[in-house]
Amino acid sequence: MYVRHLQVTDFRSWPHADLALEPGITVLVGSNGQGKTNLVEAIGYVATLGSHRVSTDAPLVRDGAARAVVRAAVVNSGRELLVELEITPGKANRARINRGAVAKPRDVLGILRTVLFAPEDLAIVRGDPGERRRFLDDLLVSRSPRYAGVRADYDRVLKQRSALLKSAGAARRGGGSADVRTLEVWDGHLARCGAELLAGRLDLVAAIAPHVTSAYANVAATDEATLPSGRVADVRYRSSLGESLPAECGVPLGKAADPAELETALLTELERVRPQELERGVSLVGPHRDDLELLLGDLPAKGYASHGESWSFVLALRLASYHLLTEDGAEPVLILDDVFAELDRRRRARLADLVAGAEQVLVTAAVAEDVPPELTGARFDVREGEVRRVE
């Protein structure tokens, strides 16, 4: 899989940009603020319908423009598809495939798969649980685009149920009564949607865990089993169900999590914590309260890993994602956005060695010398509103 051509109009800082790409290594070099990251961000948007830098679409539209347009020609197994996305703040975005309109923008998901490495990734290790949930869900959608709908449904139900809890709690504190029957209906919706999302996450963690262990060892340039500190990298899913989570759900590999079983467990737990939820006015159980534990030995990486170990874990998570998606049958495009400036010389060399053989690797750098020689290939200079290929 690779992107053969990218065209953007009024996307971020670019009134217009046109970029012919090819398989192999492509390096975009430009000083900070010249727009090189905006170009790979556009490619990432085609793959995920989201940005790794902002949580909403509005900043993606150039100041003063009404909308932004991104077009990408994607080649997969000899077949080419043209994906066009129109981003309009305050209105519904629109999408086309081969010039034909599709019902929903998320219908384009799965045409392009990317794995993106960026300085912001450090938040996966050091940030709050929401960063790790986003990592899981983005990868889940990359593997199976239908989970975009599952996640959207869960978020909608959660918002409605949380609003009901807040109003019911306020009524109770004011001496009134809460309509528990209505709450029970939303419990059922939350449990059903939450069980499907939770099952997907559990199966994903079971599948990616061995890849993370192996990738961390490779980044750290050690054997697969033992790190210099004697600690092995691992990932585990921590559910808000706690001990109510069905035993071995999603583990071992080959034993898929059962959504029906999870739905029952969620309903039971929701009933148990209802008094606390009404008191606090928030939903206390469900995938939105879960976390992905990142472990070095028996210790959590967050709070215990050094700066170098944190970066190694981030790289391991992204490399594991790449290997997992490749196993699924469609090797993703690798995007390394200004990441080499954040790494020491040894990690630069290890990362370059591990990704150099990918079908397409897109690299951005402020300084050309930051890019390891293993990743030399086609080069573009990005400056003064233009992107020029260097022959």
XYZ file of C-alpha atoms in Angstrom:
391
model
C 0.000 0.000 0.000
C 1.243 3.476 -0.831
C 0.075 6.998 -1.608
C 0.855 7.852 -5.231
C -0.379 11.412 -5.217
C -1.484 14.005 -2.644
C -3.279 17.268 -3.347
C -4.559 19.717 -0.738
C -6.512 22.948 -1.041
C -6.861 25.378 1.876
C -5.616 22.721 4.273
C -3.773 24.223 7.246
C -1.179 26.680 5.874
C -1.464 25.487 2.263
C -3.660 27.380 -0.236
C -2.695 24.610 -2.615
C -0.103 21.837 -2.735
C 0.440 19.035 -5.215
C 2.804 16.185 -4.379
C 3.678 13.166 -6.546
C 4.871 10.308 -4.361
C 6.220 6.810 -4.920
C 6.981 3.644 -2.947
C 10.075 3.585 -0.776
C 11.540 6.401 1.294
C 10.426 10.012 0.866
C 11.912 12.771 3.019
C 10.325 16.214 3.400
C 12.829 18.757 4.718
C 11.895 22.236 5.867
C 12.352 24.621 8.749
C 9.738 24.692 11.481
C 6.590 26.459 10.341
C 7.053 25.757 6.631
C 4.188 23.255 6.416
C 5.879 19.873 6.023
C 3.940 18.363 8.925
C 0.699 19.717 7.450
C 1.246 17.565 4.356
C 1.689 14.289 6.230
C -1.150 15.313 8.553
C -3.374 15.443 5.459
C -2.360 11.894 4.571
C -3.081 10.773 8.113
C -6.490 12.437 7.914
C -7.394 10.387 4.846
C -6.586 7.234 6.822
C -8.271 8.135 10.117
C -10.578 11.140 9.545
C -8.710 12.768 12.404
C -5.532 14.656 13.206
C -2.692 13.646 15.495
C -2.307 17.298 16.488
C -5.823 18.636 17.181
C -9.090 17.098 18.345
C -11.440 19.033 16.033
C -11.520 19.737 12.304
C -11.788 23.530 12.436
C -8.013 24.208 12.728
C -7.432 22.119 9.588
C -9.084 24.737 7.379
C -6.817 27.594 6.299
C -7.599 30.897 7.964
C -10.102 32.792 5.842
C -11.193 29.771 3.780
C -14.655 28.235 3.956
C -13.498 24.649 3.608
C -10.465 22.444 2.985
C -10.124 19.665 0.425
C -7.738 16.706 0.585
C -7.288 14.290 -2.329
C -5.143 11.183 -2.172
C -4.575 8.492 -4.796
C -3.971 5.254 -2.903
C -2.525 2.124 -4.507
C -3.141 -1.223 -2.847
C -2.280 -4.552 -4.493
C -2.175 -2.920 -7.917
C -5.563 -1.226 -7.562
C -5.788 2.558 -7.314
C -8.553 4.491 -5.550
C -8.923 8.258 -5.363
C -10.181 9.488 -1.994
C -11.487 13.054 -1.729
C -12.463 14.670 1.563
C -14.123 18.052 1.983
C -13.770 19.519 5.487
C -16.269 22.256 6.343
C -16.332 23.586 9.935
C -19.830 23.739 11.369
C -21.251 21.516 8.656
C -21.136 17.849 7.720
C -17.940 16.833 5.972
C -18.264 15.130 2.587
C -16.326 12.332 0.926
C -15.922 10.805 -2.513
C -14.304 7.640 -3.806
C -13.258 7.726 -7.458
C -15.327 10.926 -7.874
C -18.485 9.231 -6.596
C -20.122 10.521 -3.402
C -20.413 8.171 -0.423
C -23.099 8.237 2.259
C -20.755 9.006 5.149
C -17.119 10.144 5.323
C -16.265 7.089 7.407
C -17.063 4.940 4.356
C -13.518 5.780 3.171
C -11.921 4.219 6.248
C -9.809 1.197 5.388
C -8.776 2.399 1.927
C -5.572 3.853 3.383
C -3.845 2.614 6.503
C -1.102 4.597 8.176
C 1.050 4.286 11.266
C 2.301 7.669 12.371
C 5.218 8.393 14.689
C 5.226 11.948 16.117
C 6.614 13.863 19.112
C 3.056 14.040 20.494
C 3.186 10.250 20.946
C 5.078 10.628 24.209
C 1.712 11.477 25.786
C 0.634 7.860 25.231
C 3.107 6.839 27.932
C 3.147 9.950 30.110
C -0.345 11.332 29.586
C -3.733 10.491 31.042
C -5.727 7.334 30.201
C -7.590 9.145 27.430
C -4.400 9.188 25.351
C -4.039 5.436 25.622
C -7.721 4.818 24.896
C -7.366 6.941 21.769
C -4.340 4.905 20.693
C -6.315 1.680 21.102
C -9.449 2.921 19.367
C -7.583 4.441 16.421
C -5.780 1.151 15.863
C -9.017 -0.780 16.310
C -10.676 1.298 13.570
C -7.627 0.837 11.316
C -7.963 -2.924 11.636
C -11.755 -2.980 11.348
C -13.404 0.259 10.138
C -16.813 -0.790 11.476
C -15.583 0.165 14.963
C -15.773 3.826 13.925
C -19.544 3.414 14.060
C -19.372 1.436 17.295
C -17.293 4.158 18.943
C -19.599 6.906 17.671
C -22.660 5.058 18.988
C -21.050 4.553 22.384
C -20.055 8.224 22.660
C -23.613 9.299 21.791
C -25.174 6.976 24.381
C -22.632 7.991 27.027
C -23.401 11.677 26.485
C -27.148 11.098 26.805
C -26.833 8.884 29.870
C -24.424 11.258 31.605
C -26.819 14.179 31.032
C -29.645 12.112 32.567
C -27.503 11.198 35.587
C -26.608 14.825 36.139
C -30.214 16.011 36.056
C -31.445 13.053 38.132
C -28.759 13.619 40.727
C -29.626 17.284 40.977
C -33.324 16.388 41.406
C -32.536 13.971 44.225
C -30.366 16.472 46.039
C -33.194 18.980 45.745
C -35.643 16.594 47.421
C -37.195 15.277 44.217
C -37.026 11.809 42.667
C -35.159 10.391 39.672
C -36.851 8.509 36.837
C -35.004 5.214 37.294
C -36.951 3.557 34.486
C -35.491 5.939 31.927
C -32.036 5.380 33.391
C -32.463 1.619 33.047
C -33.181 2.041 29.328
C -29.934 3.990 28.877
C -28.097 1.390 30.973
C -29.114 -1.168 28.372
C -27.903 1.002 25.492
C -24.611 1.724 27.236
C -24.027 -1.938 28.083
C -24.760 -3.096 24.536
C -22.556 -0.521 22.776
C -19.906 -0.672 25.493
C -19.677 -4.458 25.331
C -18.964 -4.384 21.602
C -16.267 -1.726 21.986
C -14.779 -3.478 25.018
C -14.663 -6.823 23.210
C -12.800 -5.231 20.312
C -10.291 -3.605 22.630
C -9.660 -6.785 24.607
C -9.032 -8.806 21.456
C -6.763 -6.049 20.144
C -4.643 -5.964 23.303
C -4.306 -9.729 23.239
C -3.139 -9.556 19.611
C -0.712 -6.665 19.983
C 0.909 -7.608 23.312
C 3.561 -10.010 21.914
C 4.409 -7.491 19.181
C 5.003 -4.793 21.808
C 7.354 -7.016 23.790
C 9.327 -7.919 20.678
C 9.388 -4.365 19.304
C 10.619 -2.905 22.585
C 13.432 -5.428 22.682
C 14.357 -4.529 19.101
C 14.331 -0.792 19.749
C 16.447 -1.354 22.828
C 18.780 -3.546 20.702
C 18.515 -6.512 23.046
C 17.250 -10.042 22.640
C 13.507 -10.562 22.522
C 13.041 -11.718 26.089
C 15.288 -9.716 28.379
C 16.093 -6.027 28.593
C 19.332 -4.654 30.112
C 17.381 -3.824 33.270
C 15.911 -7.310 33.362
C 12.445 -5.894 32.675
C 10.164 -7.063 29.887
C 7.782 -4.638 28.163
C 4.121 -5.647 28.254
C 0.627 -4.190 27.836
C -2.515 -5.119 29.748
C -6.075 -3.897 29.606
C -7.497 -2.441 32.817
C -11.281 -2.385 32.796
C -13.627 -0.371 35.002
C -15.376 -3.712 35.549
C -12.495 -4.751 37.788
C -12.993 -8.245 39.124
C -16.345 -8.408 37.334
C -14.552 -8.662 33.994
C -15.026 -12.260 32.794
C -11.863 -14.285 33.408
C -9.412 -14.572 30.494
C -11.673 -12.410 28.320
C -9.712 -11.748 25.147
C -6.831 -13.925 26.325
C -5.226 -16.156 25.222
C -4.958 -15.435 21.522
C -7.586 -17.270 19.574
C -10.221 -16.931 22.295
C -12.297 -13.933 21.292
C -14.036 -11.841 23.909
C -17.775 -12.514 24.092
C -19.829 -9.291 23.754
C -22.916 -10.956 25.267
C -20.953 -11.964 28.355
C -19.475 -8.483 28.635
C -22.896 -6.866 28.239
C -24.211 -8.869 31.191
C -21.197 -7.898 33.288
C -21.633 -4.216 32.423
C -25.338 -4.262 33.315
C -24.588 -5.892 36.654
C -21.885 -3.371 37.491
C -24.022 -0.411 36.392
C -26.755 -1.538 38.760
C -24.242 -1.886 41.591
C -22.763 1.603 41.231
C -26.022 3.429 40.468
C -26.203 5.168 43.888
C -22.673 6.563 43.430
C -23.435 7.624 39.861
C -26.571 9.492 40.926
C -24.648 11.156 43.719
C -21.818 12.272 41.470
C -23.773 12.782 38.258
C -21.313 10.869 36.055
C -21.076 7.441 34.399
C -18.565 5.407 36.402
C -18.542 2.165 34.406
C -17.734 1.523 30.767
C -14.928 1.667 28.205
C -14.612 5.436 28.729
C -13.211 4.705 32.216
C -10.728 2.033 31.114
C -6.975 2.227 30.623
C -4.172 0.448 28.803
C -1.437 -0.443 31.274
C 2.089 -0.102 29.872
C 4.483 -2.147 31.951
C 8.236 -2.551 32.226
C 8.556 -5.659 34.316
C 6.056 -5.222 37.151
C 6.218 -1.423 37.129
C 4.045 0.997 35.141
C 5.983 2.889 32.503
C 4.167 6.054 33.502
C 6.031 7.465 36.464
C 8.850 4.884 36.440
C 10.275 4.841 32.906
C 13.120 7.199 32.094
C 12.813 9.615 29.185
C 14.681 7.166 26.937
C 12.610 4.202 28.099
C 9.402 6.175 27.505
C 10.465 6.894 23.936
C 11.393 3.246 23.427
C 7.917 2.244 24.607
C 6.244 4.721 22.258
C 8.269 3.423 19.324
C 7.423 -0.137 20.342
C 3.691 0.638 20.331
C 3.872 2.136 16.843
C 6.067 -0.637 15.460
C 3.747 -3.224 17.004
C 0.808 -1.495 15.281
C 2.650 -1.659 11.960
C 3.385 -5.381 12.315
C -0.173 -6.163 13.417
C -1.726 -4.295 10.483
C 0.722 -5.954 8.094
C -0.309 -9.360 9.434
C -3.898 -8.437 8.580
C -2.888 -8.292 4.921
C -2.376 -4.602 4.115
C 1.000 -3.094 4.972
C 0.366 0.462 6.170
C 2.185 3.608 5.100
C 4.686 4.645 7.767
C 4.855 8.341 8.644
C 7.727 9.629 10.788
C 6.889 13.232 11.585
C 9.834 15.145 13.096
C 10.465 12.167 15.337
C 14.224 11.850 14.767
C 14.895 15.209 16.411
C 13.460 13.727 19.632
C 15.643 10.594 19.658
C 19.230 9.954 20.631
C 21.640 8.636 18.016
C 21.204 4.976 18.970
C 17.395 5.050 18.844
C 17.494 6.919 15.539
C 19.611 4.179 14.021
C 17.482 1.375 15.480
C 14.214 2.906 14.264
C 15.622 3.555 10.799
C 16.854 -0.012 10.535
C 13.474 -1.403 11.613
C 11.350 0.608 9.154
C 13.646 0.945 6.127
C 12.110 -2.065 4.358
C 8.496 -0.837 4.508
C 6.657 -0.323 1.225
C 6.346 3.424 1.810
C 7.956 5.587 4.486
C 7.301 9.328 4.682
C 9.728 11.293 6.842
C 9.676 14.951 7.858
C 12.668 16.730 9.352
C 13.718 20.303 10.038
C 17.359 19.355 9.472
C 18.289 16.847 6.797
C 21.206 15.561 8.892
C 18.731 14.326 11.537
C 17.507 11.637 9.114
C 19.626 8.454 9.337
C 21.363 7.431 6.084
C 19.326 4.209 6.020
C 16.299 6.343 5.121
C 17.692 8.257 2.191
C 15.478 8.331 -0.874
C 13.349 10.853 -2.710
C 13.703 14.289 -1.127
C 11.479 17.367 -1.174
C 12.345 20.826 0.145
C 9.420 22.585 1.791
C 9.710 26.356 2.099
C 8.031 29.639 1.279
C 4.730 27.979 0.456
C 6.179 25.565 -2.083
C 7.268 21.951 -2.086
C 10.031 21.114 -4.572
C 11.608 17.787 -5.369
C 15.405 17.753 -5.086
C 16.996 15.702 -7.832
